[in-house]
Short mmCIF file of C-alpha atoms in Angstrom, two decimals:
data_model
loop_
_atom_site.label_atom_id
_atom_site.label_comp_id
_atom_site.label_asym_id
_atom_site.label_seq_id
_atom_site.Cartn_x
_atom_site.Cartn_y
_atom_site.Cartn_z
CA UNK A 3 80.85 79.51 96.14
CA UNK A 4 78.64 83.00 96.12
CA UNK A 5 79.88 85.96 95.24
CA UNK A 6 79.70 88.80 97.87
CA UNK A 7 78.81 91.89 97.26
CA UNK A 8 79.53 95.13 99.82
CA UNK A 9 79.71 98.96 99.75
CA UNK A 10 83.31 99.93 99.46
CA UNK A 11 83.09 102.47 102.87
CA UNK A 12 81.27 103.82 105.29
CA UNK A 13 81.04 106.80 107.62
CA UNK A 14 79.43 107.12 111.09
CA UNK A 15 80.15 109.06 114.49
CA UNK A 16 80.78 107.74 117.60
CA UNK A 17 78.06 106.43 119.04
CA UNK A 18 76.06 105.49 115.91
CA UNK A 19 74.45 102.25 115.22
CA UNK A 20 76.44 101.07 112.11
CA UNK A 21 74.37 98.73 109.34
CA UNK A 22 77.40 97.40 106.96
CA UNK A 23 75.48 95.53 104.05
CA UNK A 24 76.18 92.16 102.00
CA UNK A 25 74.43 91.24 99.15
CA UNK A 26 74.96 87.32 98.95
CA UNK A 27 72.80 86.86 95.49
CA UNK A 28 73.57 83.18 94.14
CA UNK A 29 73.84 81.55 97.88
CA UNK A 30 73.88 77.78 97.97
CA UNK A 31 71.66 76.05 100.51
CA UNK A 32 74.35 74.62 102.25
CA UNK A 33 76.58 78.03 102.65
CA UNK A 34 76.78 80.11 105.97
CA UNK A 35 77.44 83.85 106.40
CA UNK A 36 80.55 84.87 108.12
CA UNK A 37 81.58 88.23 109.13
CA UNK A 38 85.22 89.20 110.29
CA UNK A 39 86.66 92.58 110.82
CA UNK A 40 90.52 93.81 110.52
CA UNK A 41 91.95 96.85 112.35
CA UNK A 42 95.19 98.45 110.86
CA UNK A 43 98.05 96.64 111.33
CA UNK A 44 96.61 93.37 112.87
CA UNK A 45 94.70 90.17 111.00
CA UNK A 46 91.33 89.27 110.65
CA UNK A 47 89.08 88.90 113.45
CA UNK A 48 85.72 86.53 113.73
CA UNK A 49 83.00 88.48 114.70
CA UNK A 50 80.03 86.50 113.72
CA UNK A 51 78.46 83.73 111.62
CA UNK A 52 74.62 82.80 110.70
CA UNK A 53 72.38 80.88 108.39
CA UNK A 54 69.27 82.26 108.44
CA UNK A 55 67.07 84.73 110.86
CA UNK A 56 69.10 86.55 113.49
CA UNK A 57 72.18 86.14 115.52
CA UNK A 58 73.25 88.05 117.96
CA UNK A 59 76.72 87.77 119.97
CA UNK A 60 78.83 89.67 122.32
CA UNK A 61 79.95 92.27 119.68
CA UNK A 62 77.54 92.86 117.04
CA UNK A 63 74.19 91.71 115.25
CA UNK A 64 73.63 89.77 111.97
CA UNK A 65 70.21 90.30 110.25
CA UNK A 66 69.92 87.57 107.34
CA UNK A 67 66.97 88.13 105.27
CA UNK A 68 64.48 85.77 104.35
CA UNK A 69 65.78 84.77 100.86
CA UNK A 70 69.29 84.86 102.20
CA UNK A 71 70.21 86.64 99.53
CA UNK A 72 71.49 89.57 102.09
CA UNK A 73 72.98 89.61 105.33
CA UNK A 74 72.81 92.97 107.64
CA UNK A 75 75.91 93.69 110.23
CA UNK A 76 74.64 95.67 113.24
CA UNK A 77 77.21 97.36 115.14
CA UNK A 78 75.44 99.08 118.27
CA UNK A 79 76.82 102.29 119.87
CA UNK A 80 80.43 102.63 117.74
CA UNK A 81 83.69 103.91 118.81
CA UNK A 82 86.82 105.02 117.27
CA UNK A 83 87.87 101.11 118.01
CA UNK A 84 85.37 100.30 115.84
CA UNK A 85 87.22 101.72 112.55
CA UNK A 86 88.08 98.44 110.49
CA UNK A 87 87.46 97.02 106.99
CA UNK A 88 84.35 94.38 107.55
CA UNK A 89 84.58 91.32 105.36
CA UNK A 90 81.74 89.64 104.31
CA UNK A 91 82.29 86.08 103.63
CA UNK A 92 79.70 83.21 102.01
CA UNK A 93 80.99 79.23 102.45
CA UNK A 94 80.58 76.03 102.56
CA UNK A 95 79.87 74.78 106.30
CA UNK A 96 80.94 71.27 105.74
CA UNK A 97 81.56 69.06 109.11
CA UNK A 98 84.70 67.22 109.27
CA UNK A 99 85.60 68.87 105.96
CA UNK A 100 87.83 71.86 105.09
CA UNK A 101 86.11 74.86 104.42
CA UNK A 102 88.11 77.59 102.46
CA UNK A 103 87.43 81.42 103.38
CA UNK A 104 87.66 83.60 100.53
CA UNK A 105 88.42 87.22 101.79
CA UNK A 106 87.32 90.30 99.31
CA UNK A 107 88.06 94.23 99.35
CA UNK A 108 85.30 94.39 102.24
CA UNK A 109 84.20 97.61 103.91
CA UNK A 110 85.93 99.99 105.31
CA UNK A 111 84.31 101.79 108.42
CA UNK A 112 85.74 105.10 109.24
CA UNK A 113 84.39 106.27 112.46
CA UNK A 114 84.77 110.06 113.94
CA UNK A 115 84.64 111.87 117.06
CA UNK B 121 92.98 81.43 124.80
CA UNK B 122 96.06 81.15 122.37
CA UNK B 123 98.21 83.81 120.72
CA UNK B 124 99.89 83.13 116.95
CA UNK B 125 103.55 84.57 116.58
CA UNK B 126 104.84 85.35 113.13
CA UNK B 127 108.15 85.81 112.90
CA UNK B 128 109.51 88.87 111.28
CA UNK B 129 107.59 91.72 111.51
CA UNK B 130 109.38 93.23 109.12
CA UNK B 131 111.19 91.47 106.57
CA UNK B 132 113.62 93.20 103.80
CA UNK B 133 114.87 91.45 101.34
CA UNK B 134 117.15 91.89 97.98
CA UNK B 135 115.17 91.12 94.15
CA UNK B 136 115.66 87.12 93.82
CA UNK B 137 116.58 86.48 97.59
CA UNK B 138 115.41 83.10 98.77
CA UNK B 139 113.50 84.38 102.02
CA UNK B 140 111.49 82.50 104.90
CA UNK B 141 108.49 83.78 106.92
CA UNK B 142 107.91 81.91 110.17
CA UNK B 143 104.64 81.27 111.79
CA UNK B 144 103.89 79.09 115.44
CA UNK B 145 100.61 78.90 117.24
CA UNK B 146 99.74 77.75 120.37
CA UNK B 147 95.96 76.91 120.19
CA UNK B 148 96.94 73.51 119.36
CA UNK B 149 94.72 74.05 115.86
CA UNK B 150 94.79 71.12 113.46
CA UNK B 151 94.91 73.64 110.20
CA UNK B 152 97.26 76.72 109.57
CA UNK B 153 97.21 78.98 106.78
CA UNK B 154 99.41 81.38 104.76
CA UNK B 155 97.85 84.76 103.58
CA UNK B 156 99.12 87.49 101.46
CA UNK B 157 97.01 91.00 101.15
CA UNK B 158 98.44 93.95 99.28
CA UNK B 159 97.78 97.24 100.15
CA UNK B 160 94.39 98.01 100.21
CA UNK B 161 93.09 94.50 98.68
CA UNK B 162 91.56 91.41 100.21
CA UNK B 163 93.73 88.24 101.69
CA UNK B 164 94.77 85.49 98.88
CA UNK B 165 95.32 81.85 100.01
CA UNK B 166 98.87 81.09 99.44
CA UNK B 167 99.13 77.50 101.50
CA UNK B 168 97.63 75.62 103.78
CA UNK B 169 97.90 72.50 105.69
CA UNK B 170 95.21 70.39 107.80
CA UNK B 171 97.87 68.11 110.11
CA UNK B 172 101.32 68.17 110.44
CA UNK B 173 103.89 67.53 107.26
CA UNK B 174 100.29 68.39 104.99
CA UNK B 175 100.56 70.97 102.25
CA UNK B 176 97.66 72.08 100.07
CA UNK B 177 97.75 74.80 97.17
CA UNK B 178 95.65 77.75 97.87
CA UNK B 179 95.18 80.47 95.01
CA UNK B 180 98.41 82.04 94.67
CA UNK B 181 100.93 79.17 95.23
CA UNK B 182 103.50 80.20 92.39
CA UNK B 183 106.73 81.60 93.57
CA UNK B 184 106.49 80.51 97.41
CA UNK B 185 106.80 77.38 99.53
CA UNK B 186 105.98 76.46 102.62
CA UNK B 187 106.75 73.91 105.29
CA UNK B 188 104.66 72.29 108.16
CA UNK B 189 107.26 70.70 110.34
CA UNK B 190 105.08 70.11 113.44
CA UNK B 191 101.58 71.10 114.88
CA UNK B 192 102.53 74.46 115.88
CA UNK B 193 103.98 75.57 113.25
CA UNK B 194 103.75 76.73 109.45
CA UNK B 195 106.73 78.11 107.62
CA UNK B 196 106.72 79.92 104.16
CA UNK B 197 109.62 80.40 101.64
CA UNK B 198 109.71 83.42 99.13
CA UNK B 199 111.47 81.17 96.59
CA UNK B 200 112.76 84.41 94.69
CA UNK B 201 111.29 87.77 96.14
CA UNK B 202 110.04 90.23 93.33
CA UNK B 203 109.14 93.71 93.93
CA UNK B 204 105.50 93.26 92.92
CA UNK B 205 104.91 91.20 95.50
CA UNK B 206 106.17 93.25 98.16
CA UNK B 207 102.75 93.05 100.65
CA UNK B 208 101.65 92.02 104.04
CA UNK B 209 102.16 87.99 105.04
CA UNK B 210 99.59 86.71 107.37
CA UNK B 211 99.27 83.07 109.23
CA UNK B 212 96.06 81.77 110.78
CA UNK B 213 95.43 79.06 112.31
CA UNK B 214 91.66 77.10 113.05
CA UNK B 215 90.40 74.18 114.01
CA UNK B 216 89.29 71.36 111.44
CA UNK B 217 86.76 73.03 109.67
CA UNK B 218 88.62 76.35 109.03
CA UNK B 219 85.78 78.48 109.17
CA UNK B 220 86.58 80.38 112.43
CA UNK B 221 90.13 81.38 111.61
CA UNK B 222 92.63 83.11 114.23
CA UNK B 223 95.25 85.42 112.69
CA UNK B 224 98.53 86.83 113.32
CA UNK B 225 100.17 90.12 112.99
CA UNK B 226 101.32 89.77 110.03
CA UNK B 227 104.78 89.66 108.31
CA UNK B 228 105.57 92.99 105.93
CA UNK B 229 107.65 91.84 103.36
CA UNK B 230 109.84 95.17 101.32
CA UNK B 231 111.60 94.17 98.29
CA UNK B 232 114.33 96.75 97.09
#
C-alpha cells in the first residue's frame, strides 16, 4: 500500500479557501484516494474519495494530479466547524473484497475568527 | 441514515482488569471494526469482522479480544488493561468493501 505523506498543520481564517496537501509517491494503479476528517471528540468522517482528475461533492474538492502522485483537498469558504485533523488515505479499491484503511497522524486544521 | 453507539464513554479501569468495550450499529453494515488512537496519533486496527461470529487480526491484536455475536454488534475485551495503553477506543462500521467507514464516539479508556 502507498505511503502518505501530509503537512503536520495548518492555519487559515474563517472564510479562507483551505488547500490541505497529500503527497501519494509510490501509488499502485489500482489504489484510490480517500479523504476523512475528525473533529475533537468524535470519529472519523468520509468526506471524499477519487482516482484521478477532479471530484467534487457536497463538502469539499479533491484535485488529483496527473501522475497521481498528489492529491489536493479544497475546502471552500471555512468556518470554525471546519477545525479537524484531515487524513489522507491511499488503498486498494477491490470489489467484493475487504479493503483495509490505514489512518496516519494527518493534518490538523486550526481555523480562527 | 444510521447512528453507531459505543458503550462506555468513559471507561476506568484497575492495572490487569479484564475490561469490555461495547459497540452496536444500526446501518445494518456487513463489516465492523475496532480502533484504538492515542493522543495525538493516527487510528490502529485492533479487530475486525466481515459477517457475524467473523474475527480478523488487524495491526495491534495483542492484549485484546473481541466478539461479534450478531450483525449489529462488535464487542472488544481489554484482556489485562496496562497503563500504556490508556487511549481512545473507536468502532466503525461499513459496508462490504470497508472503504467508506462510519464511526462512533469513541470509548476513553483510563488505566490507574
Amino acid at each position: 500500500l502507498a505511503k502518505t505523506t501530509q503537512p503536520p498543520s495548518m492555519e487559515a481564517y474563517e472564510g479562507q479557501e483551505v488547500n490541505v496537501s497529500c503527497s501519494h509517491t509510490n501509488i499502485a494503479t489500482s489504489e484510490y484516494i480517500y479523504w476523512y476528517r475528525q473533529v475533537p471528540h468524535q470519529g472519523p468522517q468520509f468526506i471524499i474519495q477519487g482516482y484521478k482528475d477532479y471530484v467534487v461533492n457536497e463538502v469539499a474538492s479533491l484535485f488529483i494530479s496527473a501522475d497521481r502522485k498528489l492529491s489536493t483537498l479544497s475546502l471552500p469558504w471555512v468556518s470554525l466547524r471546519d477545525a479537524a485533523v484531515y487524513y489522507c488515505i491511499v488503498t486498494l479499491m477491490l470489489s467484493g473484497s475487504f479493503n483495509k484503511l490505514t489512518f496516519g497522524a494527518g493534518t490538523r486544521l486550526a481555523v480562527c475568527p | 441514515g444510521g447512528i453507531i453507539t459505543q458503550t462506555p464513554k468513559f471507561l476506568i479501569g484497575q492495572e490487569g482488569q479484564k475490561l469490555t468495550l461495547k459497540c452496536q450499529q444500526n446501518f445494518n453494515h456487513d463489516t465492523m471494526y475496532w480502533y484504538r488512537q492515542d493522543s495525538g496519533k493516527g487510528l490502529r486496527l485492533i479487530y475486525y469482522s466481515i459477517t457475524e461470529n467473523d474475527l480478523q487480526k488487524g495491526d495491534l491484536s495483542e492484549g485484546y479480544d473481541a466478539s461479534r455475536e450478531k450483525k449489529s454488534s462488535f464487542s472488544l475485551t481489554v484482556t489485562s488493561a496496562q497503563k500504556n495503553e490508556m487511549a481512545v477506543f473507536l468502532c466503525a462500521s461499513s459496508t462490504g468493501t470497508g472503504v467508506e467507514q462510519y464511526f462512533g464516539p469513541g470509548t476513553r479508556l483510563t488505566v490507574l
